[in-house]
CSV table of C-alpha atoms in Angstrom, one decimal:
chain,number,residue,atom,x,y,z
B,1,MET,CA,229.2,213.1,169.4
B,2,GLY,CA,231.2,212.1,172.5
B,3,CYS,CA,234.7,210.5,172.4
B,4,PRO,CA,235.8,208.0,175.0
B,5,LEU,CA,239.4,207.3,175.9
B,6,ASN,CA,240.8,206.1,172.6
B,7,LEU,CA,240.1,208.9,170.1
B,8,SER,CA,241.3,207.0,167.0
B,9,ALA,CA,239.3,203.9,167.9
B,10,PHE,CA,236.2,205.8,168.6
B,11,LEU,CA,236.4,207.9,165.5
B,12,GLY,CA,236.9,204.8,163.5
B,13,LYS,CA,233.8,203.2,165.0
B,14,VAL,CA,231.7,206.3,164.3
B,15,THR,CA,232.8,206.5,160.6
B,16,GLY,CA,232.2,202.7,160.3
B,17,LEU,CA,228.7,202.9,161.7
B,18,LEU,CA,227.9,205.9,159.5
B,19,GLN,CA,229.1,204.1,156.4
B,20,ILE,CA,226.8,201.2,157.0
B,21,VAL,CA,223.8,203.5,156.4
B,22,SER,CA,225.3,205.8,153.8
B,23,PRO,CA,228.8,206.8,152.5
B,24,THR,CA,227.9,210.5,153.1
B,25,TRP,CA,225.5,212.3,155.4
B,26,SER,CA,224.9,215.5,153.4
B,27,GLN,CA,221.7,216.3,155.3
B,28,ILE,CA,223.5,216.9,158.6
B,29,ALA,CA,224.3,220.6,159.1
B,30,GLU,CA,225.3,220.7,162.8
B,31,LEU,CA,228.1,218.8,164.6
B,32,HIS,CA,228.8,218.7,168.3
B,33,VAL,CA,232.0,217.0,169.5
B,34,GLU,CA,233.0,216.5,173.2
B,35,LEU,CA,236.5,215.2,173.2
B,36,GLN,CA,238.3,213.0,175.8
B,37,SER,CA,241.4,211.2,174.9
B,38,ALA,CA,244.3,209.1,176.0
B,39,PRO,CA,247.6,208.3,174.2
B,40,SER,CA,247.3,207.2,170.6
B,41,SER,CA,248.8,207.9,167.2
B,42,ASN,CA,248.7,211.5,166.1
B,43,ASN,CA,248.6,210.6,162.5
B,44,GLU,CA,245.8,208.0,163.0
B,45,VAL,CA,243.7,210.5,164.9
B,46,ALA,CA,244.2,213.2,162.2
B,47,HIS,CA,243.3,210.6,159.5
B,48,CYS,CA,240.0,209.6,161.3
B,49,ALA,CA,239.1,213.3,161.8
B,50,ARG,CA,239.6,214.0,158.1
B,51,LYS,CA,237.5,210.9,157.2
B,52,LEU,CA,234.7,212.1,159.4
B,53,THR,CA,234.6,215.5,157.6
B,54,THR,CA,234.4,213.6,154.2
B,55,MET,CA,231.3,211.7,155.5
B,56,LEU,CA,229.7,214.9,156.9
B,57,PRO,CA,230.4,217.4,154.1
B,58,ASN,CA,227.7,220.0,154.8
B,59,ILE,CA,228.4,221.1,158.4
B,60,SER,CA,227.7,224.8,158.9
B,61,LYS,CA,227.5,224.8,162.7
B,62,LEU,CA,230.5,223.3,164.6
B,63,TYR,CA,230.9,222.9,168.4
B,64,VAL,CA,234.0,221.3,169.9
B,65,ASN,CA,234.9,221.0,173.5
B,66,ALA,CA,237.2,218.8,175.6
B,67,GLU,CA,237.0,217.6,179.2
B,68,THR,CA,240.8,217.7,179.4
B,69,GLU,CA,242.6,219.2,176.6
B,70,ASP,CA,245.7,217.6,175.2
B,71,LEU,CA,247.6,217.4,171.9
B,72,LEU,CA,245.3,214.8,170.4
B,73,CYS,CA,242.2,216.9,171.1
B,74,GLN,CA,243.9,219.9,169.5
B,75,ILE,CA,244.7,217.8,166.4
B,76,VAL,CA,241.1,216.7,166.0
B,77,ALA,CA,239.8,220.2,166.6
B,78,THR,CA,242.2,221.8,164.2
B,79,ASN,CA,241.3,219.3,161.5
B,80,LEU,CA,237.6,219.8,162.0
B,81,VAL,CA,237.8,223.6,162.0
B,82,SER,CA,240.2,223.7,159.0
B,83,ALA,CA,238.0,221.3,156.9
B,84,TYR,CA,234.7,223.2,157.6
B,85,ALA,CA,236.0,226.8,157.9
B,86,GLY,CA,234.9,227.9,154.4
B,87,GLN,CA,231.3,227.0,155.0
B,88,LEU,CA,230.7,227.6,158.7
B,89,VAL,CA,228.1,230.0,160.0
B,90,GLN,CA,228.9,229.2,163.6
B,91,SER,CA,232.3,227.9,164.8
B,92,GLU,CA,232.5,227.4,168.6
B,93,CYS,CA,235.8,225.5,169.3
B,94,PHE,CA,236.8,225.7,173.0
B,95,VAL,CA,239.9,223.6,172.3
B,96,THR,CA,243.2,225.3,171.2
B,97,ILE,CA,243.6,225.1,167.5
B,98,GLU,CA,246.5,226.0,165.2
B,99,PRO,CA,245.2,226.1,161.6
B,100,HIS,CA,247.3,227.2,158.6
B,101,ASP,CA,246.1,229.0,155.5
B,102,VAL,CA,242.4,228.9,156.5
B,103,HIS,CA,239.8,231.4,155.4
B,104,PHE,CA,236.5,231.4,157.2
B,105,SER,CA,233.3,231.8,155.3
B,106,ALA,CA,231.9,235.3,154.7
B,107,GLN,CA,228.7,234.0,156.3
B,108,LEU,CA,230.4,233.3,159.6
B,109,ARG,CA,228.4,234.9,162.4
B,110,ASN,CA,229.6,233.2,165.7
B,111,LEU,CA,233.3,232.5,166.4
B,112,VAL,CA,235.0,231.1,169.4
B,113,ALA,CA,238.8,231.5,169.0
B,114,ARG,CA,241.3,229.7,171.2
B,115,CYS,CA,244.2,229.9,168.8
B,116,GLY,CA,247.7,228.6,169.5
B,117,SER,CA,250.9,230.5,168.8
B,118,LYS,CA,251.6,228.5,165.6
B,119,MET,CA,248.4,229.5,163.9
B,120,GLN,CA,249.2,231.3,160.6
B,121,SER,CA,247.3,232.8,157.7
B,122,THR,CA,243.8,232.3,159.2
B,123,MET,CA,241.5,235.0,158.2
B,124,VAL,CA,238.0,236.1,159.2
B,125,ASP,CA,235.8,238.7,157.5
B,126,PRO,CA,235.3,241.2,160.4
B,127,ALA,CA,232.1,242.6,158.9
B,128,SER,CA,230.4,239.2,159.1
B,129,LEU,CA,230.7,238.5,162.8
B,130,THR,CA,228.0,239.2,165.3
B,131,HIS,CA,229.4,237.1,168.3
B,132,LEU,CA,233.2,236.8,169.0
B,133,TYR,CA,234.8,234.9,172.0
B,134,ILE,CA,238.6,235.0,172.3
B,135,ALA,CA,240.6,233.3,175.0
B,136,GLY,CA,244.2,232.2,175.6
B,137,ASN,CA,246.7,233.9,173.3
B,138,VAL,CA,244.4,236.8,172.5
B,139,GLN,CA,247.0,239.1,171.0
B,140,HIS,CA,248.2,236.5,168.4
B,141,SER,CA,244.6,235.5,167.7
B,142,ILE,CA,243.6,239.0,166.8
B,143,GLN,CA,246.7,239.7,164.7
B,144,GLN,CA,246.2,236.5,162.7
B,145,LEU,CA,242.4,236.7,162.3
B,146,PHE,CA,242.1,240.3,161.4
B,147,PHE,CA,245.5,241.7,160.4
B,148,ASP,CA,247.3,238.8,158.7
B,149,SER,CA,247.1,240.4,155.3
B,150,GLY,CA,249.2,243.3,156.5
B,151,PRO,CA,248.9,246.5,158.6
B,152,ALA,CA,245.6,248.3,158.5
B,153,SER,CA,244.6,251.7,159.8
B,154,CYS,CA,241.5,250.3,161.3
B,155,VAL,CA,239.6,247.1,161.4
B,156,GLU,CA,235.9,247.7,162.0
B,157,LEU,CA,233.7,244.9,163.3
B,158,ALA,CA,230.6,246.7,162.2
B,159,ASN,CA,228.0,244.1,163.0
B,160,LEU,CA,229.6,242.6,166.2
B,161,GLU,CA,227.0,242.6,169.0
B,162,GLN,CA,228.7,240.4,171.6
B,163,LEU,CA,232.4,240.3,172.5
B,164,CYS,CA,234.1,238.1,175.2
B,165,VAL,CA,237.8,238.5,175.9
B,166,LEU,CA,239.4,236.3,178.5
B,167,SER,CA,243.1,236.8,178.8
B,168,PRO,CA,245.9,235.4,181.1
B,169,SER,CA,247.4,237.8,183.6
B,170,ASP,CA,250.7,238.3,181.8
B,171,SER,CA,250.3,240.2,178.6
B,172,SER,CA,252.5,242.3,176.4
B,173,ASP,CA,251.8,245.8,175.2
B,174,CYS,CA,248.8,245.6,172.8
B,175,SER,CA,247.8,249.3,172.9
B,176,ILE,CA,248.8,249.9,169.2
B,177,LEU,CA,246.9,246.8,168.1
B,178,PHE,CA,243.7,247.8,170.0
B,179,LYS,CA,243.8,251.3,168.6
B,180,GLN,CA,243.2,249.8,165.2
B,181,LEU,CA,240.0,247.9,166.3
B,182,ALA,CA,236.5,249.5,166.3
B,183,PHE,CA,233.3,248.0,167.7
B,184,PRO,CA,230.7,250.6,166.8
B,185,ASN,CA,227.6,248.5,167.5
B,186,LEU,CA,228.8,246.3,170.4
B,187,SER,CA,226.1,245.8,173.0
B,188,VAL,CA,227.4,243.0,175.2
B,189,LEU,CA,231.0,242.8,176.6
B,190,ARG,CA,232.4,240.0,178.8
B,191,ILE,CA,235.9,240.5,180.2
B,192,ASN,CA,238.2,239.4,183.0
B,193,PRO,CA,240.8,241.5,184.9
B,194,SER,CA,244.1,241.4,183.0
B,195,GLN,CA,246.6,243.8,181.5
B,196,LEU,CA,245.4,243.0,178.0
B,197,VAL,CA,241.8,243.6,178.8
B,198,CYS,CA,242.7,246.9,180.4
B,199,GLN,CA,244.4,248.0,177.2
B,200,LEU,CA,241.4,246.8,175.2
B,201,ILE,CA,238.9,249.0,177.0
B,202,GLU,CA,241.3,252.0,177.1
B,203,HIS,CA,242.3,252.0,173.4
B,204,ALA,CA,239.7,250.2,171.3
B,205,ARG,CA,236.9,252.2,169.8
B,206,LEU,CA,233.9,251.1,171.8
B,207,PRO,CA,230.4,252.6,172.1
B,208,ASP,CA,229.5,255.0,175.0
B,209,GLN,CA,226.8,252.7,176.3
B,210,LEU,CA,226.5,248.9,176.6
B,211,THR,CA,223.4,246.8,177.0
B,212,LYS,CA,225.4,244.4,179.2
B,213,LEU,CA,228.8,244.5,180.8
B,214,GLU,CA,230.1,241.4,182.6
B,215,ILE,CA,233.4,241.2,184.6
B,216,LEU,CA,234.4,237.6,185.5
B,217,THR,CA,237.0,237.0,188.2
B,218,MET,CA,238.6,233.7,189.1
B,219,HIS,CA,238.6,234.0,192.8
B,220,THR,CA,236.0,236.5,193.9
B,221,GLY,CA,232.9,236.7,191.8
B,222,THR,CA,231.0,238.1,188.8
B,223,ILE,CA,229.9,241.6,188.2
B,224,THR,CA,227.0,242.1,185.7
B,225,MET,CA,225.6,245.5,184.7
B,226,TYR,CA,222.8,246.3,182.3
B,227,ASN,CA,222.3,249.5,180.3
B,228,VAL,CA,225.6,250.8,181.5
B,229,GLN,CA,227.4,254.0,180.7
B,230,PHE,CA,230.7,253.2,179.0
B,231,ALA,CA,232.1,256.4,177.7
B,232,SER,CA,235.8,257.2,177.8
B,233,GLU,CA,235.7,258.5,181.3
B,234,GLN,CA,234.0,255.4,182.7
B,235,ARG,CA,236.4,253.1,180.7
B,236,ALA,CA,239.4,255.0,182.0
B,237,GLN,CA,238.2,254.6,185.6
B,238,LEU,CA,237.4,250.9,185.1
B,239,ALA,CA,240.8,250.3,183.6
B,240,ARG,CA,242.4,251.3,186.9
B,241,PHE,CA,240.8,248.4,188.6
B,242,ILE,CA,241.2,245.5,186.1
B,243,ASP,CA,244.9,245.9,185.2
B,244,ASP,CA,245.8,242.5,186.8
B,245,GLU,CA,243.5,240.1,188.7
B,246,ASP,CA,246.3,239.1,191.1
B,247,ARG,CA,246.6,242.8,192.2
B,248,VAL,CA,243.1,244.1,191.6
B,249,ASP,CA,241.2,245.7,194.5
B,250,PHE,CA,238.0,243.9,193.8
B,251,TRP,CA,236.0,245.8,196.5
B,252,ALA,CA,237.3,249.2,195.3
B,253,MET,CA,236.1,248.3,191.8
B,254,THR,CA,232.6,247.3,193.1
B,255,ASN,CA,232.5,250.6,195.1
B,256,TYR,CA,233.1,252.5,191.8
B,257,LEU,CA,230.6,250.5,189.8
B,258,PHE,CA,227.9,250.3,192.4
B,259,GLY,CA,228.5,253.6,194.2
B,260,ALA,CA,227.1,255.8,191.4
B,261,PRO,CA,224.2,255.4,188.9
B,262,LEU,CA,226.3,254.0,186.1
B,263,SER,CA,223.6,251.4,185.0
B,264,LEU,CA,219.9,250.8,185.3
B,265,HIS,CA,220.4,247.3,186.8
B,266,SER,CA,223.4,245.7,188.4
B,267,VAL,CA,224.1,242.3,189.8
B,268,LEU,CA,227.0,241.1,192.0
B,269,THR,CA,227.5,237.4,192.5
B,270,LEU,CA,230.2,236.5,195.1
B,271,GLY,CA,231.8,233.0,194.9
B,272,ARG,CA,232.1,230.4,197.6
B,273,LEU,CA,235.8,231.2,198.4
B,274,THR,CA,235.2,235.0,198.8
B,275,ARG,CA,236.3,236.6,202.0
B,276,MET,CA,233.9,239.4,202.7
B,277,PRO,CA,235.3,242.8,203.7
B,278,THR,CA,234.1,244.8,206.7
B,279,ILE,CA,230.9,246.7,206.1
B,280,GLU,CA,232.7,250.0,206.5
B,281,HIS,CA,234.6,249.3,203.2
B,282,LEU,CA,231.5,248.9,201.1
B,283,ARG,CA,229.8,251.6,199.0
B,284,TRP,CA,227.0,249.8,197.2
B,285,SER,CA,224.3,252.5,197.1
B,286,CYS,CA,223.2,251.6,193.5
B,287,LEU,CA,223.5,247.8,193.5
B,288,THR,CA,220.2,246.2,192.6
B,289,LYS,CA,220.8,242.5,193.2
B,290,LEU,CA,223.3,240.8,195.5
B,291,GLU,CA,224.0,237.0,195.6
B,292,ILE,CA,226.4,235.6,198.1
B,293,MET,CA,227.7,232.1,197.8
B,294,CYS,CA,230.2,232.2,200.6
B,295,ALA,CA,229.4,231.8,204.3
B,296,VAL,CA,227.9,234.9,206.0
B,297,GLN,CA,227.3,235.5,209.7
B,298,ALA,CA,223.9,236.7,210.8
B,299,SER,CA,225.5,239.8,212.4
B,300,PHE,CA,227.1,240.7,209.1
B,301,LEU,CA,223.8,240.3,207.3
B,302,LEU,CA,222.0,242.7,209.8
B,303,ARG,CA,224.7,245.3,209.2
B,304,LEU,CA,224.7,244.8,205.4
B,305,VAL,CA,221.0,245.2,204.7
B,306,PRO,CA,220.9,249.0,205.6
B,307,CYS,CA,223.9,249.6,203.3
B,308,LEU,CA,222.0,248.4,200.2
B,309,PRO,CA,219.4,251.2,199.7
B,310,CYS,CA,218.7,250.3,196.0
B,311,THR,CA,218.9,246.5,196.3
B,312,GLN,CA,215.7,244.8,195.3
B,313,GLU,CA,216.9,241.2,195.7
B,314,LEU,CA,219.3,239.7,198.2
B,315,VAL,CA,220.3,236.0,198.2
B,316,VAL,CA,222.5,234.4,200.8
B,317,HIS,CA,223.4,230.7,200.1
B,318,CYS,CA,225.2,229.9,203.4
B,319,LEU,CA,223.9,231.8,206.4
B,320,GLU,CA,225.6,231.0,209.7
B,321,PHE,CA,224.3,232.1,213.1
B,322,ASP,CA,226.7,233.7,215.4
B,323,LYS,CA,225.7,234.6,219.0
B,324,PRO,CA,222.7,237.0,219.1
B,325,GLU,CA,224.8,239.1,221.6
B,326,LEU,CA,227.0,240.0,218.6
B,327,TRP,CA,224.1,241.2,216.5
B,328,PRO,CA,223.7,245.0,216.1
B,329,SER,CA,221.2,246.6,218.5
B,330,VAL,CA,219.8,249.0,215.9
B,331,GLU,CA,217.0,247.6,213.7
B,332,PRO,CA,218.0,247.4,210.1
B,333,THR,CA,215.9,249.2,207.5
B,334,ASN,CA,215.7,248.9,203.7
B,335,ALA,CA,212.8,250.5,201.9
B,336,CYS,CA,213.7,248.9,198.5
B,337,LEU,CA,214.3,245.2,199.3
B,338,GLU,CA,211.6,243.0,197.7
B,339,VAL,CA,213.1,239.5,197.6
B,340,LEU,CA,215.1,238.0,200.5
B,341,ARG,CA,216.3,234.4,200.2
B,342,LEU,CA,218.3,232.8,203.1
B,343,ASN,CA,219.7,229.3,203.0
B,344,TYR,CA,221.1,227.8,206.2
B,345,PRO,CA,221.8,224.4,207.8
B,346,VAL,CA,218.7,222.9,209.3
B,347,SER,CA,218.8,222.1,213.0
B,348,ASP,CA,216.7,222.8,216.1
B,349,ALA,CA,219.0,225.6,217.0
B,350,SER,CA,218.9,227.2,213.5
B,351,HIS,CA,215.1,227.3,213.6
B,352,LEU,CA,215.2,229.4,216.8
B,353,HIS,CA,217.9,231.6,215.3
B,354,ILE,CA,216.1,232.2,212.0
B,355,MET,CA,213.0,233.2,213.8
B,356,ALA,CA,214.9,235.6,216.0
B,357,LEU,CA,216.6,237.0,212.9
B,358,LEU,CA,213.4,237.5,211.0
B,359,VAL,CA,211.8,239.2,214.0
B,360,ARG,CA,214.8,241.6,213.8
B,361,LEU,CA,214.7,242.0,210.0
B,362,LEU,CA,211.2,242.1,208.8
B,363,PRO,CA,209.8,245.2,210.5
B,364,GLY,CA,212.4,247.3,208.6
B,365,LEU,CA,211.6,245.8,205.2
B,366,PRO,CA,208.2,247.4,204.2
B,367,GLU,CA,208.5,246.3,200.5
B,368,ILE,CA,209.3,242.6,201.0
B,369,PHE,CA,207.0,240.2,199.2
B,370,GLU,CA,209.1,237.1,198.8
B,371,LEU,CA,211.0,235.4,201.6
């Protein structure tokens, strides 16, 4: 269901159309809502949202998102989540909600929590969850969802397989809170650099190995590692680099993660706004796939290829051709590279340059099979 500009008018039309066919639609179990709103009455929007939940009584999977979040979107999302919480198996609400006195179903498996500071007495059975995504006010969300009934020595999310925590840069001290959280069977962890996430990986009880670790940065790129060692020593080292995204030394972090055999397979994706460092600052001897979205000069590429001894796939989305006189004289070699994809602006000059570049590259790439 999509909502155009006037939320109350649209919700009124939806409920009106549904009522023409049937007063209730008990056979519908899944509801997707994409919100987009403009000024209207808060009470009217809340009333329409409650009316919709009456007409769709058996929703067990709820998805709510907003193109641009505002108070009206939050009111609709809060009403929907509050109405269905006791029966949901999947609750994926990417809009900030502030429910009161809500207890989620013991059958809840997937939870996306973007909870406002006014949320109170909203509880989740930690043993039921297999997927948990928390963003925004992470500390308050965890306290309300898992500790609202009072202090606990430990809350164990015994069946949680995937955890995503995305936190703003400024965070308070949560070390005591995280010491009370255990994720014994976690296999996938997605995080962003922040003080709160740093405290999470330092103090929470996490397994010594992950199937997948993903580190998302706003300005530079994404790090993905598979079958990665994640014992206390590795977590302590990683925490040094993700304390705050505004101060993080991204390249030092990549050198630590890709400079030693910490994982079986690793992927680095660099964004369009990334400013590449000098080759001398890179230590990526164990990186297996590199994708570069930002502009890269041919001379840089020729110097980069020999520095990636374990890289099997290299993708450059914006190759630029500087003067061949600036290209290194030594022929680059890489015995591991199998896939090389180069995208560049097409012109008569670029055809000549790419041919000259390939003549320089290919003799030193004996394992290449896709170009």
